[in-house]
Tab-separated table of C-alpha atoms and ligand atoms in Angstrom:
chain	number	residue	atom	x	y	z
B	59	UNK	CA	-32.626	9.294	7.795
B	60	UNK	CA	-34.430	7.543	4.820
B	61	UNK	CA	-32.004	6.692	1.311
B	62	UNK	CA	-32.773	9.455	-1.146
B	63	UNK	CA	-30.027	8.573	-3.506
B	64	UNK	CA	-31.344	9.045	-7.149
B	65	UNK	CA	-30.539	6.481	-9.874
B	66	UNK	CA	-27.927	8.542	-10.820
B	67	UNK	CA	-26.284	11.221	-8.995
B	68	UNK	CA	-23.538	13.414	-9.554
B	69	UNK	CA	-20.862	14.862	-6.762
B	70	UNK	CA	-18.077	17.366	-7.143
B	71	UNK	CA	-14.867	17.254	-5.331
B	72	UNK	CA	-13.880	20.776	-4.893
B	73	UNK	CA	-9.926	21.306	-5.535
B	74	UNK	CA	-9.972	24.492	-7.853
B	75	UNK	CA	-8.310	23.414	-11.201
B	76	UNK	CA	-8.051	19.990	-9.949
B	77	UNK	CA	-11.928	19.219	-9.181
B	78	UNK	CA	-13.671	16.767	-10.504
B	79	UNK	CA	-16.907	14.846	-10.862
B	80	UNK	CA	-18.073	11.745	-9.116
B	81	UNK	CA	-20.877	9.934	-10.998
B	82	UNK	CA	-22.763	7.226	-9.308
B	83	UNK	CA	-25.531	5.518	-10.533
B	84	UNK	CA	-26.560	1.949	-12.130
B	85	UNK	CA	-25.367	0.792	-15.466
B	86	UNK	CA	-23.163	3.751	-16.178
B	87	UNK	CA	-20.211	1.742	-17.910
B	88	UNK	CA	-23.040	1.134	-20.921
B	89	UNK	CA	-22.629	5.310	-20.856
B	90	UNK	CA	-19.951	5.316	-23.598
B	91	UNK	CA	-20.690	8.667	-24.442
B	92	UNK	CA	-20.162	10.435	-21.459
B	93	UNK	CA	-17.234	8.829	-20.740
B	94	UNK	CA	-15.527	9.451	-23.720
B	95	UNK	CA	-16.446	13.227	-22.884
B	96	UNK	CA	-13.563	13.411	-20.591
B	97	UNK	CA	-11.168	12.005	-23.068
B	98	UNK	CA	-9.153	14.970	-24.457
B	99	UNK	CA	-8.373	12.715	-27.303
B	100	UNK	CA	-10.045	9.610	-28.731
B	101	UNK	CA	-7.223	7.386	-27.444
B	102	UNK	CA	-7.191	5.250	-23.978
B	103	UNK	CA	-5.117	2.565	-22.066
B	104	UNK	CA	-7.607	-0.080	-20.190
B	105	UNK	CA	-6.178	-1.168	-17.138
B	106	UNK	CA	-7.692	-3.546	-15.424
B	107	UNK	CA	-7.439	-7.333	-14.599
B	108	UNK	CA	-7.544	-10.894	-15.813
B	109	UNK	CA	-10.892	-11.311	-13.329
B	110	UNK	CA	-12.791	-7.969	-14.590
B	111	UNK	CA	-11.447	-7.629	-18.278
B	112	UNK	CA	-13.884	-10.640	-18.776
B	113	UNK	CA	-16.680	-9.397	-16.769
B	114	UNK	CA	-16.745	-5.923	-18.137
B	115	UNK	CA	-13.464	-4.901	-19.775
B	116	UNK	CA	-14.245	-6.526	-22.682
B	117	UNK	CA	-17.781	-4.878	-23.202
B	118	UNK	CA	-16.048	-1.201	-22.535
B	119	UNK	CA	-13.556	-1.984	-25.042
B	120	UNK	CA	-15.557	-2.820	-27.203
B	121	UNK	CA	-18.077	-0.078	-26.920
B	122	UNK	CA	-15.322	2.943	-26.795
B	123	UNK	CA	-13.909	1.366	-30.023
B	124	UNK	CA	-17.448	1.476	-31.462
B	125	UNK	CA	-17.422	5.208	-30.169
B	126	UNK	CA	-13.843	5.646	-32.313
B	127	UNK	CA	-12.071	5.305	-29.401
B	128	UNK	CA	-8.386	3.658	-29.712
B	129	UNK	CA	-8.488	1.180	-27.027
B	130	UNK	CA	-5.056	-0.179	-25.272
B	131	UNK	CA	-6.231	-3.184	-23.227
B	132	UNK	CA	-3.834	-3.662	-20.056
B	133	UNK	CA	-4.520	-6.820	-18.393
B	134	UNK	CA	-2.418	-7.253	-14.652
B	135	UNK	CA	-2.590	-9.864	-12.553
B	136	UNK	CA	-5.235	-9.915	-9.977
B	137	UNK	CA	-4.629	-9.223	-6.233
B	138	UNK	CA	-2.950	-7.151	-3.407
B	139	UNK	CA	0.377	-8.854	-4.163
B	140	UNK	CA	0.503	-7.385	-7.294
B	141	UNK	CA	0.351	-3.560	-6.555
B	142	UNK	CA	4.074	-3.886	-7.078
B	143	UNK	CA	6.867	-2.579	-9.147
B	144	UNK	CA	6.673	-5.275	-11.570
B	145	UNK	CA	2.503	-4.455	-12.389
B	146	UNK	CA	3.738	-1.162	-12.686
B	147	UNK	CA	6.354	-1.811	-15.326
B	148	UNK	CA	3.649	-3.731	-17.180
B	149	UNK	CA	2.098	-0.736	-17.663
B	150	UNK	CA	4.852	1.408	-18.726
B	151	UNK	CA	6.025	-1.232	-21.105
B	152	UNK	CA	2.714	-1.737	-22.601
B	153	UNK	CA	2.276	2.402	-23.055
B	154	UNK	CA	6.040	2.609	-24.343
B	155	UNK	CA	5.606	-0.322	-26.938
B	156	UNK	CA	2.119	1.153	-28.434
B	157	UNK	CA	3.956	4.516	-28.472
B	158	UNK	CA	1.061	6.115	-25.946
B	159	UNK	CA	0.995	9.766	-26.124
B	160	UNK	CA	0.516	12.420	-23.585
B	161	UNK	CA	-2.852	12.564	-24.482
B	162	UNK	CA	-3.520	8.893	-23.814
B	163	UNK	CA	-6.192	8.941	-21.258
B	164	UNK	CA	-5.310	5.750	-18.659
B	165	UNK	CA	-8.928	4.104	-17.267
B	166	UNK	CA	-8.521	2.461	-13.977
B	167	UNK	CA	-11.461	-0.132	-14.549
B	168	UNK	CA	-11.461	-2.249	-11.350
B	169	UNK	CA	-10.617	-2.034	-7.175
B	170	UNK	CA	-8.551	-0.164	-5.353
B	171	UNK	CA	-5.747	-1.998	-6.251
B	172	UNK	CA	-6.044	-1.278	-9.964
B	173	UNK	CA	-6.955	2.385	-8.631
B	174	UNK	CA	-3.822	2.600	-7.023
B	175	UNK	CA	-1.494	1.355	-9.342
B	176	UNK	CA	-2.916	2.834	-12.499
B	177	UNK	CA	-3.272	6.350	-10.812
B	178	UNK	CA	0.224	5.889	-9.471
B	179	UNK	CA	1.178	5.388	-13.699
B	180	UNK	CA	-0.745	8.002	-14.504
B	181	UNK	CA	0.959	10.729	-12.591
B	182	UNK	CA	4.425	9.499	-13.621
B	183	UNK	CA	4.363	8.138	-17.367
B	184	UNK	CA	5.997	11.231	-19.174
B	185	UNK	CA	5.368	13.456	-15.889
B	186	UNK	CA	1.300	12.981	-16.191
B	187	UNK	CA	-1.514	11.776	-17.955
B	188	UNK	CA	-5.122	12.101	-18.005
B	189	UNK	CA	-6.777	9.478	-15.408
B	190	UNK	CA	-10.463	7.793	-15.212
B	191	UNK	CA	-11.173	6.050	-12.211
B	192	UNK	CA	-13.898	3.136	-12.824
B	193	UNK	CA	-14.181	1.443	-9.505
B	194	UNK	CA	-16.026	-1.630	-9.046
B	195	UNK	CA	-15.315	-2.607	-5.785
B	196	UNK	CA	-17.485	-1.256	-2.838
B	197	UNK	CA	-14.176	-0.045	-1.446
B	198	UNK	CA	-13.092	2.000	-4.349
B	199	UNK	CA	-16.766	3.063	-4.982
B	200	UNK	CA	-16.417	4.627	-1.407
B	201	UNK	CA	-13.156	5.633	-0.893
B	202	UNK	CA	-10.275	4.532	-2.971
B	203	UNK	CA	-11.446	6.272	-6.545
B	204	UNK	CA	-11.881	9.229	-4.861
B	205	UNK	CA	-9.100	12.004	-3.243
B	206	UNK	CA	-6.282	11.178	-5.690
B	207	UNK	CA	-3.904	8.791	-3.896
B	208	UNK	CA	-2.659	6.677	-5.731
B	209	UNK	CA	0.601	3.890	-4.779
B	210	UNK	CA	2.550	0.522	-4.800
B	211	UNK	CA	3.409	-1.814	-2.048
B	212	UNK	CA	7.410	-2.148	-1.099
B	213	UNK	CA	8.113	-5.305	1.366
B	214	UNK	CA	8.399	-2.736	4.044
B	215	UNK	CA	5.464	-1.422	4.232
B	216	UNK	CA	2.245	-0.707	2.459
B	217	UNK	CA	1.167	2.299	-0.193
B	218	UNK	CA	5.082	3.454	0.534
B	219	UNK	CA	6.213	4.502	-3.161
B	220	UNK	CA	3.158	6.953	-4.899
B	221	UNK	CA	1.914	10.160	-5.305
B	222	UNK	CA	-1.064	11.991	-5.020
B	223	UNK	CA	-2.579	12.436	-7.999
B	224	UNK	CA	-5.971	13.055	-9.236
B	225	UNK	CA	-8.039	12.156	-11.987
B	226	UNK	CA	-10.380	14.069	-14.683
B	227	UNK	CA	-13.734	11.872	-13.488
B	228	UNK	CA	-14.916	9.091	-11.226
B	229	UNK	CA	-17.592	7.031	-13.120
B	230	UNK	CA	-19.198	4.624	-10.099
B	231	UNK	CA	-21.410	1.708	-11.853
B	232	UNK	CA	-23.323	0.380	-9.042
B	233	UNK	CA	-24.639	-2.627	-11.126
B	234	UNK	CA	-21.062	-4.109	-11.375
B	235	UNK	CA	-21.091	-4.734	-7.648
B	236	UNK	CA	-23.698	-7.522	-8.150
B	237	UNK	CA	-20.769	-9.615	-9.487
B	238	UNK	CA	-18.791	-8.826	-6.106
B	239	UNK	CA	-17.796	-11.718	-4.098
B	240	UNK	CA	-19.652	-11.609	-0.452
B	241	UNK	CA	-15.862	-11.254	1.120
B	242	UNK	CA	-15.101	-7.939	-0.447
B	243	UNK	CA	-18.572	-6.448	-0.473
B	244	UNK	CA	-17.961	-6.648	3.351
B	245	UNK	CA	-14.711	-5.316	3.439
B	246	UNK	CA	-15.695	-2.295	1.447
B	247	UNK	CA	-18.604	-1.641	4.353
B	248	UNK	CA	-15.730	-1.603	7.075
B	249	UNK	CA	-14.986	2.006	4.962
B	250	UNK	CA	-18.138	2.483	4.877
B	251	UNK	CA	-18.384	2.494	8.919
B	252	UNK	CA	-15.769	4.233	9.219
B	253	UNK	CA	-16.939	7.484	7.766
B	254	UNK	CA	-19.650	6.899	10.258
B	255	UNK	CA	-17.359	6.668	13.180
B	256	UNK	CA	-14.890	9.779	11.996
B	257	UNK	CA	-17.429	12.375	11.014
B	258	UNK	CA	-20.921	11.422	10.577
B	259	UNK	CA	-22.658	9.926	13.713
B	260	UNK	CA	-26.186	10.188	11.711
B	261	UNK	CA	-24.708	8.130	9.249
B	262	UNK	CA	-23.225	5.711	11.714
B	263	UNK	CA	-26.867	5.390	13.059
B	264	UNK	CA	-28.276	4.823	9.793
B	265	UNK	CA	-25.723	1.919	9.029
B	266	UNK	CA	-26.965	0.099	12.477
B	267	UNK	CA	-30.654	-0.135	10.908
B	268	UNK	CA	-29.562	-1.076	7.831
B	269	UNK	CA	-26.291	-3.206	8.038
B	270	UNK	CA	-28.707	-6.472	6.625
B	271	UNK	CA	-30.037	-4.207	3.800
B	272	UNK	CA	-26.496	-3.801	2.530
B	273	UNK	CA	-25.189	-7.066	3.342
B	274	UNK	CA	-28.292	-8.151	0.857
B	275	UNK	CA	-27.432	-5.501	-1.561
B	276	UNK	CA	-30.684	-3.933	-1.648
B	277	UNK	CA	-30.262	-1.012	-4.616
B	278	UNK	CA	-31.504	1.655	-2.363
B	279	UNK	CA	-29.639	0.966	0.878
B	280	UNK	CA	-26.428	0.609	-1.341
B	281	UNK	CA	-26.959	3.661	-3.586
B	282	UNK	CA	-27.653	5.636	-0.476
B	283	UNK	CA	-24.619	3.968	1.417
B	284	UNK	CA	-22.339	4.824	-1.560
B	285	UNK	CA	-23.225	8.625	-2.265
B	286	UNK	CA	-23.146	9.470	1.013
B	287	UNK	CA	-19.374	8.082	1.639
B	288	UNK	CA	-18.476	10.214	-1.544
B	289	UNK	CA	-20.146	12.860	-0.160
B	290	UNK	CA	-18.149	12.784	2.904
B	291	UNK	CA	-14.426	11.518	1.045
B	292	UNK	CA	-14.887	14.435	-1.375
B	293	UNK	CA	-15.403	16.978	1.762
B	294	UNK	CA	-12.238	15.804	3.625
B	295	UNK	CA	-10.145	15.778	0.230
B	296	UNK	CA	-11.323	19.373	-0.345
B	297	UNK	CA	-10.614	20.256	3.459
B	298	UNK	CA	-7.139	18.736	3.155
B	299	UNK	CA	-6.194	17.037	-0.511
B	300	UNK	CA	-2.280	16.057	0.636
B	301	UNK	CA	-2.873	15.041	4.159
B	302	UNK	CA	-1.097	17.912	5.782
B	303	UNK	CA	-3.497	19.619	8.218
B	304	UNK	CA	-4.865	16.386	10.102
B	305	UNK	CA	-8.001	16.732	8.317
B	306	UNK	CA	-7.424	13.814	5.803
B	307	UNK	CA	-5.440	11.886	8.188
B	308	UNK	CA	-8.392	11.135	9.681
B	309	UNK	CA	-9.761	8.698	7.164
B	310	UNK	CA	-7.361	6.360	8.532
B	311	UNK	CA	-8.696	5.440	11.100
B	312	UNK	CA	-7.588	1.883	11.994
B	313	UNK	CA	-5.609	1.875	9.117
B	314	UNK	CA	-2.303	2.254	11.281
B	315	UNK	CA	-3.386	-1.234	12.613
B	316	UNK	CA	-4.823	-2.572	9.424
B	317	UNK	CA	-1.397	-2.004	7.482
B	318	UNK	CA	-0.021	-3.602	10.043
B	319	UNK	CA	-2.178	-6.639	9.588
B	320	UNK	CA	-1.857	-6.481	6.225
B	321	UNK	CA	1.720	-6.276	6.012
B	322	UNK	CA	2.238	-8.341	8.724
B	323	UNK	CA	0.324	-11.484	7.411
B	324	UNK	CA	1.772	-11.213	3.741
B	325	UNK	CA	-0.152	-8.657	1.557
B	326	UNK	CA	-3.595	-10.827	0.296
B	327	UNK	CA	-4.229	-12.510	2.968
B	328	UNK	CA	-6.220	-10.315	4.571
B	329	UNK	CA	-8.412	-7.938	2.866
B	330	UNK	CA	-7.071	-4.400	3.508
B	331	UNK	CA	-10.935	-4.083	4.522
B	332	UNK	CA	-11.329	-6.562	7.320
B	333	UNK	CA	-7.651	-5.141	8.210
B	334	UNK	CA	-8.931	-2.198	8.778
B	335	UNK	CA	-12.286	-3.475	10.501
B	336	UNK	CA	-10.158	-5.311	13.195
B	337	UNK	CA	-8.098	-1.997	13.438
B	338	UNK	CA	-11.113	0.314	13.928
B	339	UNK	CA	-11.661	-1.904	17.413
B	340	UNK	CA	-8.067	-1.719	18.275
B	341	UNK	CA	-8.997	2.256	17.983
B	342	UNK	CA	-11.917	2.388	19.536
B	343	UNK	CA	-10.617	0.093	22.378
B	344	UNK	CA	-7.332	2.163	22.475
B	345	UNK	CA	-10.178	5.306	22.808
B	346	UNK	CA	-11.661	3.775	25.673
B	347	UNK	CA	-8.732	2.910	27.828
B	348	UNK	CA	-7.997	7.011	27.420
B	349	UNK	CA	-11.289	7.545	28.762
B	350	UNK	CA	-12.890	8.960	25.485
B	351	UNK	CA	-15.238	6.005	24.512
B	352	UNK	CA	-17.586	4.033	26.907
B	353	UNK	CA	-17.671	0.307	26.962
B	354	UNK	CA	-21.354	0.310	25.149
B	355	UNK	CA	-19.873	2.602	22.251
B	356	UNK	CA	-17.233	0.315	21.659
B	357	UNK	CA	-19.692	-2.584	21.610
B	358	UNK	CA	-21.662	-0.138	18.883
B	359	UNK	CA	-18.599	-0.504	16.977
B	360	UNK	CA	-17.887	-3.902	17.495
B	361	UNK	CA	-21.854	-5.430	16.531
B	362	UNK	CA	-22.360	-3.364	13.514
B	363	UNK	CA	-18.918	-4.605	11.860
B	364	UNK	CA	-19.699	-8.565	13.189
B	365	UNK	CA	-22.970	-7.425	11.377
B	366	UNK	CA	-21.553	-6.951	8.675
B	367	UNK	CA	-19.091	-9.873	8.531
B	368	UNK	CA	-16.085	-7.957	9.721
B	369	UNK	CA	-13.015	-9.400	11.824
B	370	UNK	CA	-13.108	-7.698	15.530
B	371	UNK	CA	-9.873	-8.754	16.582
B	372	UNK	CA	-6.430	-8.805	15.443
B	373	UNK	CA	-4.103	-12.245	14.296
B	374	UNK	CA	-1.830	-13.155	16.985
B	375	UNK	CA	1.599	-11.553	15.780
B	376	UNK	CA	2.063	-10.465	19.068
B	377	UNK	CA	2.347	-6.635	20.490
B	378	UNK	CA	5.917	-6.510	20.065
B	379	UNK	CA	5.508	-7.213	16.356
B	380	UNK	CA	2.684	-4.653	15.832
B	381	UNK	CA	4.752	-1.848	17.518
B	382	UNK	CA	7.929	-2.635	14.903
B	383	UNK	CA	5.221	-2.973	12.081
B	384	UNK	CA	3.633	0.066	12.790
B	385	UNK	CA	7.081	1.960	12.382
B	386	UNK	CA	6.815	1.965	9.771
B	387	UNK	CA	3.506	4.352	9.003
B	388	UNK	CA	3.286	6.831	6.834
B	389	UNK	CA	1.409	8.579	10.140
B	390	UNK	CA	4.848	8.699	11.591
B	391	UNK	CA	6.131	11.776	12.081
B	392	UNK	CA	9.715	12.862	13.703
B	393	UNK	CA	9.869	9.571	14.842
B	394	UNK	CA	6.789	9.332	16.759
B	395	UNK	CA	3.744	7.067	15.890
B	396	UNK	CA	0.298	9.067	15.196
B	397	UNK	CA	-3.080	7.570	16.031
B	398	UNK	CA	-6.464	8.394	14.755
B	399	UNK	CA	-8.545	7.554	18.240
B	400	UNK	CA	-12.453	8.766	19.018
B	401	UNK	CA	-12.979	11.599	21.243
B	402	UNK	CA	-16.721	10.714	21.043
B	403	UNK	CA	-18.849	8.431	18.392
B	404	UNK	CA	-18.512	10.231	15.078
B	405	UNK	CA	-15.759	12.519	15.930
B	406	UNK	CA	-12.355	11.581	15.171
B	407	UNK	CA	-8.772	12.973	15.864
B	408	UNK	CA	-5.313	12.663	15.724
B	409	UNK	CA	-3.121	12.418	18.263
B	410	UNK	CA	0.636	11.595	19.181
B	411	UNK	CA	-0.208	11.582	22.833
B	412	UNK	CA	-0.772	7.799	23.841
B	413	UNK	CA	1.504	5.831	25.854
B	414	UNK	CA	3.225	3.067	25.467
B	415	UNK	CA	1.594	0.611	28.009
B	416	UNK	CA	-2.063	1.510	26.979
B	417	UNK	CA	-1.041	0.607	23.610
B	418	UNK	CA	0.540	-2.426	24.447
B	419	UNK	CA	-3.070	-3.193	26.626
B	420	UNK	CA	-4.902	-2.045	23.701
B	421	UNK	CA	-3.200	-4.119	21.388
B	422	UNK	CA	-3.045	-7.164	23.480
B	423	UNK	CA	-7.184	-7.236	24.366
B	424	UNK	CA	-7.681	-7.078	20.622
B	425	UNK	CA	-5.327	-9.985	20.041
B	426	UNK	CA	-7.663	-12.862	18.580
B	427	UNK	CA	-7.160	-16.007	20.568
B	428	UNK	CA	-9.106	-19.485	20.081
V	272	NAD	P1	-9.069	-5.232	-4.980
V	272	NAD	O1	-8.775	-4.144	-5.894
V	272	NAD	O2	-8.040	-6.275	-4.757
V	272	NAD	O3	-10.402	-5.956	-5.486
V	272	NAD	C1	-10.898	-7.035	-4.744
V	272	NAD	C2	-11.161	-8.275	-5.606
V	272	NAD	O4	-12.428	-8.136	-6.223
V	272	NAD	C3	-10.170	-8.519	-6.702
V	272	NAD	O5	-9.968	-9.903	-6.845
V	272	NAD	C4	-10.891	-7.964	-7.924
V	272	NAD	O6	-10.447	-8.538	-9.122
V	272	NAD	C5	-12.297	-8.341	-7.627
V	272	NAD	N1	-13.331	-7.496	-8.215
V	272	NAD	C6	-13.282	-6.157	-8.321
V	272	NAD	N2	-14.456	-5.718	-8.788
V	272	NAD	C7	-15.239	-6.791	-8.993
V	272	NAD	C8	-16.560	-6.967	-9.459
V	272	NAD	N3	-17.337	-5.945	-9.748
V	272	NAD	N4	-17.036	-8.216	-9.573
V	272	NAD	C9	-16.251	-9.285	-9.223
V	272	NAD	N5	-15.006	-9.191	-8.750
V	272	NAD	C10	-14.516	-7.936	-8.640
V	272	NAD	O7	-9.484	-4.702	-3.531
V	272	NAD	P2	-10.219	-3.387	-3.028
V	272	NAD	O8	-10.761	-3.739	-1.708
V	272	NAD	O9	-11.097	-2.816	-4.057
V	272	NAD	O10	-9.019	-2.358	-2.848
V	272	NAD	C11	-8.028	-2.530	-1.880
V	272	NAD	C12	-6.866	-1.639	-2.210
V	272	NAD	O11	-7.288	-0.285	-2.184
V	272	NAD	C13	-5.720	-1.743	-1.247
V	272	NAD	O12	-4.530	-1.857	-1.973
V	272	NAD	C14	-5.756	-0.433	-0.488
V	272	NAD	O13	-4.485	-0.041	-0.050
V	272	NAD	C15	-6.314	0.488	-1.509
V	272	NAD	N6	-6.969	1.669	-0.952
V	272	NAD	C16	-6.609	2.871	-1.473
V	272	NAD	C17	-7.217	4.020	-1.020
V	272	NAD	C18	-6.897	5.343	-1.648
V	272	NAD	O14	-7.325	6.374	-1.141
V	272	NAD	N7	-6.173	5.360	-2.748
V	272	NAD	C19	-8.214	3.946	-0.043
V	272	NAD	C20	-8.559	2.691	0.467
V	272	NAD	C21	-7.927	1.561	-0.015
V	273	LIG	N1	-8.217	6.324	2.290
V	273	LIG	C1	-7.463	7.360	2.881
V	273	LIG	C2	-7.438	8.621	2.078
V	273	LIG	O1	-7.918	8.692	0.993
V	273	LIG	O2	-6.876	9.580	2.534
């Protein structure tokens, strides 16, 4: 497979009144015009955060006033810990107190937590309101921008309180992710192999000869890399936009594991990224023991993610832990925890049906000890 991603290139997600486009390409943000063509009126809230208004809220703001835009900067706090109720109220009390309309189009300009949380305002200030998603992380490039889920964190558990929700465009600027620290360019890539592992063994393959092209950034590799994620997130959402026939479900693979991490450690500490790295072993491990995967696959999965900088094992909170963490997934259903194992490489599925003691096994050879 050789990267034939064009500088710019544009994707559909396919949801009847609800689709919408998907731009990617390299130095869109400096695009004021198109943008502004999916403002039904000339009148936005910027939502972003005290590390990226700097970097390129400012310059947006700036140009979209220049374009006779009325610009409402929105400046959070920056990190996981923040996708909480109090972020959210700073948004509602920053759109009450400038009297924002239902017109006012809100711009998510940043990661997937700004995606989140600003899609989760969105679909609830006065019942709805227009939505941009402008990710600049590799992991809301690839995934989170895209589908229309949008949340906050409660104590108990991650992404618990939210709504699905999507929004008029997706503009992805590939040039911001030169500003990307290394740490979440790799944990964006652990997304990135996953769509690999659920439904796209070519893809997969692709990603083991080119793991160091992306870990350097090379334009190509990455441009490829990112359009072909969309192209996969945009098919699932259009198979199965609220999660209800299994379909979508699969993109969470590890993630049952990975929220456990997450939530486990104290949201921030580890980046929901490696989290779900470490849990796509646990997976593929837990795959194994129910005689789906062979050893060498699950070494596959294991070497490209070290490749890539990943964690391949899990922080000691002990089995007994995970199981009372993992409770608490949304993929629980009637009581019963859900998996999303391998039946071969590149084909995922969900699955009720694993018992208690492989788990525990599972969970306990992943365990990272010094
Ligand atoms: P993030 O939003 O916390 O961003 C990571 C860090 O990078 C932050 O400090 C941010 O300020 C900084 N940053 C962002 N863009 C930058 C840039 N271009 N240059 C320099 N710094 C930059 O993390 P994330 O990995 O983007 O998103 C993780 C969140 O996404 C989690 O809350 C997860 O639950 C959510 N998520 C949602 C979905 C979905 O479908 N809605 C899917 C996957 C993940
Ligand atoms: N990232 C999981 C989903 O969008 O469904």
């Amino acid at each position: 497979m050789s990267p034939r991603a064009h500088p710019q290139t544009t994707l559909h997600v396919s949801l009847g009144e609800r689709s919408y486009p998907i731009l990617i390409g390299e130095s869109l943000l400096a695009d004021t015009a198109t943008l502004a063509s999916f403002l039904p009126a000339p009148r936005v809230a910027l939502v972003t955060n005290d590390t990226l208004y700097p970097l390129y809220g400012e310059a947006l703001a700036a140009a979209l006033r220049q374009h006779g835009v009325h610009v409402l900067p929105i400046c959070l706090p920056d990190g996981e810990q923040f996708k909480d109720w109090p972020a959210l109220n700073q948004i509602f009390d920053a759109l009450l107190e400038h009297a924002c309309d239902r017109k006012t189009t809100l711009i998510a300009l940043g990661g997937g937590v700004i995606g989140d949380i600003t899609g989760f305002a969105a679909a609830t200030y006065q019942r709805g309101v227009p939505l941009i998603q402008i990710p600049t992380t590799l992991l809301a490039q690839v995934d989170s921008s895209v589908g229309g889920k949008t949340a906050i964190n409660h104590p108990r558990g991650k992404n618990m309180i939210g709504a699905f929700y999507q929004p008029q465009a997706v503009i992805a600027d590939t040039a911001t992710l030169t500003t990307l620290p290394p740490r979440e360019l790799a944990a964006g890539l652990a997304e990135v192999i996953k769509y690999g592992l659920i439904r796209d063994l070519p893809f997969f393959e692709w990603l083991e000869t080119n793991i160091d092209a992306l870990n350097a950034r090379d334009p190509a590799a990455m441009a490829f890399a990112i359009q072909r994620s969309c192209e996969n997130k945009a098919a699932v959402v259009a198979a199965d936009e609220r999660e209800e026939t299994g379909v979508r479900a699969l993109l969470n693979l590890g993630h049952t594991f990975g929220h456990a991490i997450e939530s486990g450690m104290g949201y921030g500490k580890w980046l929901h990224g490696e989290a779900v790295a470490a849990g796509m072993v646990v997976a593929a491990r837990l795959s194994q023991s129910m005689g789906l995967l062979r050893a060498d696959d699950v070494g596959r999965v294991v070497s490209v993610l070290e490749r890539a900088h990943l964690p391949v094992s899990i922080p000691d909170l002990g089995a007994g832990r995970y199981l009372e963490l993992m409770g608490h997934d949304k993929k629980v259903e009637g009581g019963k925890l859900r998996f999303i194992l391998m039946r071969e490489m590149g084909k995922a599925f969900l699955t009720a049906d694993v018992a208690q003691d492989v788990l525990e096994t599972a969970l306990e050879q992943s365990i990272h000890r010094d």
